[in-house]
Amino acid sequence: MPKKQEVKAGEVSVAANAYTDPNLSIFVDRPVYQQEDLNRDTLYAKPPKGTFGDKIHRCCKISPYKCVRRTFPILKWLPNYQWKKWLFGDIIAGLTVTVMQIPQGMGYGMLGGIPPICGIYMAFFPVLMYAIFGTSRHLSTGTFAIICLMTGKIVTQYGTIEILQNGTRIAHDDLHTGDQIRTNIQVAITVTFVVACIQLVMFCLRLGIITTMFSDTLIKGLTCATSCHVVISQLKDILGLKLEKRRGYFSIPLTIYDVGANIQSAHIPSVIISAVTLLVILINNFGVKKLMAKMTKIPFPIEIFVVIVGTIFSYFCKDAFDVLNDIETIGNIPTGFPAVYFPDFTLIPEIFLDCLVIAIVSYAITMSMALLFARKCTYEVDANQELLALGVSNTVGSLFSCMPTCASVSRSLIQQSVGGSTQLTSLVSCSLLLSVLLYLGPAFESLPKSCLGTLIAAAIWPAVMQFTLLLKYWKLSKWDALVFLAAYLLTLFLDIGLALGVGVVISLFGIILQSYRPYSCLLGNVPNTDLYLDLERYKAVQEIPSIKIFHFSGILNFSSRQVFMESFIDQLGFNPAKILRRRKYAEEHNLPFEFESLMMKYIIIDFSSLTSIDPAGIDLMRNLAKDLEQLGISLFIVGCSGPVFEKIARCDQIEHSHSEFILFPTIHDAVVFAQGRDQVSTNIKNFQSKT
């Protein structure tokens, strides 16, 4: 490996290769090209555009076999599965993820306002569907705290766990769809169904690209603030308090106020259980985990360990200690598969906007994790296919008492780190969870809610600490820091849907603002080379006599032409139109007039970083060239990309005009051309003076 050395330029340091051979040189001997000459010599031709019929023809050429394989990615990787290489790692990863799914499923199920067993259902039915339809090899889908909390807010607002009818308490199983009162599960599955429909419509419309609207800073701001919601929502269970759940705006500060006002009513046994649980987790995170990492990739299953110990302690000690009888447990956990429920269609208009936000956020989080693993492990994921996978997963999940599914950050990272290579990991996990659904569920009925609440808070705490990223974003980009802070504060105090909308608007406004503040500068020549660099940044470069080289990046259209002219005037130091008006006024009134920039004979505009131009931009260049020509200055434009050149040529053709500027492929072509023209003029003058 060649060594790296630090080369400092002002406050910026970059790594440079210490083994650049000084004997290597570049020698190029070619004629000076204008753009049209180069196009003619290199047989330039505009690529043909495909017609709508061509697109239809390409679609019809896709064989049914390829279509089925594209729709069901499992048919691609399963026949090519490397059993000897991947099987052991996938089994270990499946076992590890299962151990995490059980406590997280129960905890996040309660977070969503539905029975804990529903979280186990989410770890089975949607995960099974994603293994068939998903394109990411390493995602662990199912419950995710943020999505469960967002769903829980809707459930709390519209649902009721149990209802009194004629003085008799009835469960949700006794309700009919036509009843005006909806159970929590009915609301939850309706949310899941609507989210599924939205994601399937997005798939049909090929809207996978929508994730490009959500920057990493926006997603991190949303997840960080929502994680705070999760932690604070668990305080009542951690402390054993009986508090009414706050809803709506400013629910976080109001909940904190309620906890502080009722802290004297905290249930001491619940507080002790929470403290012991937290202590065990801290010992694992700062001690056991590091020791285990030296011996094996498989982490110690602290979550399931705490669940088992807490359940055993609660079950056997309740009879021995009367004080423990008041500890609230998670309660009844049924066995077997759940009954099939259908969504309440009358609720859809009321919850549609909330479901739209959940659909977008869950997809954005899932896709960001999928891209992370795809880059890390060098494979590809299909953004639109991920929409189909989530849509199908949620459609099936809505039939079996599930909330909307999403990729879990923690489980996915663990799945990949312990050796999981494919979605066979998910199939292994589903197989193991089947025994929990059929037989082992009631074993966890005695688990204290304080223990489970502490587990949830500890698991989500790293996401809460992402707020410290604000300082990093502030140093890297003030605009990114603003997006993060806006998303964080709006989610924390108001509403995640509002935060998502405002965050997208701020991000788009930042992009628009950047287009109005393009990078421009004057370029100078590195002596004895064809390199041209920013005069302000590179002190060793030199200006070429009688030539000014102006670099402009970004876009040049009707909205940015004013910005272009302001940059041009600022860098060149004069306004051609204003000079002409002054000269005309001087001529009309017989006044003396001097133009200080007469020593400037050529202006070269570097468009190598110009992404697009429209007729308004081309018209601006024509007028600028005419104004400069009246001042005795020639305008050259260099470095136009194919689309920019084609737009200029098309405007000339349609308007039957010829641009006053000359196009060159490179800056050096234009410089040599200008110097050659100057030399010819000088020779003519010398010859005329001699004769």
PDB file of N, CA and C in Angstrom, residues 471-500:
ATOM      1  N   LEU A 471     -24.423  18.730  16.052  1.00  0.00           N
ATOM      2  CA  LEU A 471     -23.159  19.477  16.014  1.00  0.00           C
ATOM      3  C   LEU A 471     -22.356  19.116  14.769  1.00  0.00           C
ATOM      4  N   LYS A 472     -22.351  17.831  14.416  1.00  0.00           N
ATOM      5  CA  LYS A 472     -21.640  17.394  13.211  1.00  0.00           C
ATOM      6  C   LYS A 472     -22.270  18.010  11.964  1.00  0.00           C
ATOM      7  N   TYR A 473     -23.596  17.976  11.889  1.00  0.00           N
ATOM      8  CA  TYR A 473     -24.273  18.555  10.728  1.00  0.00           C
ATOM      9  C   TYR A 473     -24.024  20.061  10.638  1.00  0.00           C
ATOM     10  N   TRP A 474     -23.962  20.726  11.786  1.00  0.00           N
ATOM     11  CA  TRP A 474     -23.727  22.169  11.790  1.00  0.00           C
ATOM     12  C   TRP A 474     -22.359  22.495  11.205  1.00  0.00           C
ATOM     13  N   LYS A 475     -21.370  21.655  11.511  1.00  0.00           N
ATOM     14  CA  LYS A 475     -20.022  21.884  10.990  1.00  0.00           C
ATOM     15  C   LYS A 475     -19.937  21.566   9.498  1.00  0.00           C
ATOM     16  N   LEU A 476     -20.675  20.537   9.067  1.00  0.00           N
ATOM     17  CA  LEU A 476     -20.601  20.123   7.665  1.00  0.00           C
ATOM     18  C   LEU A 476     -21.492  20.974   6.765  1.00  0.00           C
ATOM     19  N   SER A 477     -22.710  21.232   7.210  1.00  0.00           N
ATOM     20  CA  SER A 477     -23.669  21.977   6.384  1.00  0.00           C
ATOM     21  C   SER A 477     -24.722  22.604   7.283  1.00  0.00           C
ATOM     22  N   LYS A 478     -24.779  23.917   7.293  1.00  0.00           N
ATOM     23  CA  LYS A 478     -25.771  24.616   8.117  1.00  0.00           C
ATOM     24  C   LYS A 478     -27.188  24.255   7.676  1.00  0.00           C
ATOM     25  N   TRP A 479     -27.355  24.034   6.394  1.00  0.00           N
ATOM     26  CA  TRP A 479     -28.699  23.719   5.887  1.00  0.00           C
ATOM     27  C   TRP A 479     -29.147  22.343   6.360  1.00  0.00           C
ATOM     28  N   ASP A 480     -28.255  21.355   6.338  1.00  0.00           N
ATOM     29  CA  ASP A 480     -28.590  20.033   6.860  1.00  0.00           C
ATOM     30  C   ASP A 480     -28.933  20.106   8.343  1.00  0.00           C
ATOM     31  N   ALA A 481     -28.190  20.917   9.076  1.00  0.00           N
ATOM     32  CA  ALA A 481     -28.479  21.084  10.502  1.00  0.00           C
ATOM     33  C   ALA A 481     -29.868  21.680  10.709  1.00  0.00           C
ATOM     34  N   LEU A 482     -30.254  22.623   9.857  1.00  0.00           N
ATOM     35  CA  LEU A 482     -31.585  23.229   9.950  1.00  0.00           C
ATOM     36  C   LEU A 482     -32.674  22.201   9.667  1.00  0.00           C
ATOM     37  N   VAL A 483     -32.465  21.354   8.652  1.00  0.00           N
ATOM     38  CA  VAL A 483     -33.440  20.305   8.326  1.00  0.00           C
ATOM     39  C   VAL A 483     -33.590  19.343   9.503  1.00  0.00           C
ATOM     40  N   PHE A 484     -32.462  18.913  10.072  1.00  0.00           N
ATOM     41  CA  PHE A 484     -32.482  17.989  11.212  1.00  0.00           C
ATOM     42  C   PHE A 484     -33.222  18.612  12.394  1.00  0.00           C
ATOM     43  N   LEU A 485     -32.887  19.858  12.718  1.00  0.00           N
ATOM     44  CA  LEU A 485     -33.479  20.513  13.885  1.00  0.00           C
ATOM     45  C   LEU A 485     -34.973  20.751  13.693  1.00  0.00           C
ATOM     46  N   ALA A 486     -35.374  21.158  12.486  1.00  0.00           N
ATOM     47  CA  ALA A 486     -36.798  21.387  12.218  1.00  0.00           C
ATOM     48  C   ALA A 486     -37.585  20.085  12.342  1.00  0.00           C
ATOM     49  N   ALA A 487     -37.062  19.010  11.742  1.00  0.00           N
ATOM     50  CA  ALA A 487     -37.742  17.713  11.825  1.00  0.00           C
ATOM     51  C   ALA A 487     -37.813  17.232  13.272  1.00  0.00           C
ATOM     52  N   TYR A 488     -36.738  17.430  14.003  1.00  0.00           N
ATOM     53  CA  TYR A 488     -36.678  16.974  15.400  1.00  0.00           C
ATOM     54  C   TYR A 488     -37.683  17.723  16.275  1.00  0.00           C
ATOM     55  N   LEU A 489     -37.658  19.048  16.223  1.00  0.00           N
ATOM     56  CA  LEU A 489     -38.510  19.848  17.104  1.00  0.00           C
ATOM     57  C   LEU A 489     -39.989  19.700  16.749  1.00  0.00           C
ATOM     58  N   LEU A 490     -40.303  19.690  15.446  1.00  0.00           N
ATOM     59  CA  LEU A 490     -41.704  19.552  15.042  1.00  0.00           C
ATOM     60  C   LEU A 490     -42.255  18.184  15.424  1.00  0.00           C
ATOM     61  N   THR A 491     -41.442  17.138  15.277  1.00  0.00           N
ATOM     62  CA  THR A 491     -41.882  15.799  15.675  1.00  0.00           C
ATOM     63  C   THR A 491     -42.025  15.703  17.184  1.00  0.00           C
ATOM     64  N   LEU A 492     -41.089  16.305  17.895  1.00  0.00           N
ATOM     65  CA  LEU A 492     -41.079  16.205  19.357  1.00  0.00           C
ATOM     66  C   LEU A 492     -42.284  16.905  19.980  1.00  0.00           C
ATOM     67  N   PHE A 493     -42.628  18.078  19.471  1.00  0.00           N
ATOM     68  CA  PHE A 493     -43.660  18.880  20.123  1.00  0.00           C
ATOM     69  C   PHE A 493     -45.000  18.902  19.389  1.00  0.00           C
ATOM     70  N   LEU A 494     -44.983  18.657  18.077  1.00  0.00           N
ATOM     71  CA  LEU A 494     -46.232  18.764  17.329  1.00  0.00           C
ATOM     72  C   LEU A 494     -46.636  17.427  16.734  1.00  0.00           C
ATOM     73  N   ASP A 495     -46.223  17.156  15.482  1.00  0.00           N
ATOM     74  CA  ASP A 495     -46.734  15.972  14.799  1.00  0.00           C
ATOM     75  C   ASP A 495     -45.718  15.519  13.767  1.00  0.00           C
ATOM     76  N   ILE A 496     -45.532  14.206  13.642  1.00  0.00           N
ATOM     77  CA  ILE A 496     -44.527  13.691  12.714  1.00  0.00           C
ATOM     78  C   ILE A 496     -44.934  13.936  11.263  1.00  0.00           C
ATOM     79  N   GLY A 497     -46.235  13.921  10.967  1.00  0.00           N
ATOM     80  CA  GLY A 497     -46.671  14.226   9.603  1.00  0.00           C
ATOM     81  C   GLY A 497     -46.325  15.643   9.208  1.00  0.00           C
ATOM     82  N   LEU A 498     -46.568  16.577  10.122  1.00  0.00           N
ATOM     83  CA  LEU A 498     -46.202  17.976   9.877  1.00  0.00           C
ATOM     84  C   LEU A 498     -44.694  18.106   9.721  1.00  0.00           C
ATOM     85  N   ALA A 499     -43.944  17.391  10.577  1.00  0.00           N
ATOM     86  CA  ALA A 499     -42.480  17.449  10.504  1.00  0.00           C
ATOM     87  C   ALA A 499     -41.971  16.912   9.180  1.00  0.00           C
ATOM     88  N   LEU A 500     -42.582  15.823   8.701  1.00  0.00           N
ATOM     89  CA  LEU A 500     -42.166  15.252   7.421  1.00  0.00           C
ATOM     90  C   LEU A 500     -42.414  16.237   6.290  1.00  0.00           C
TER      91      LEU A 500
END
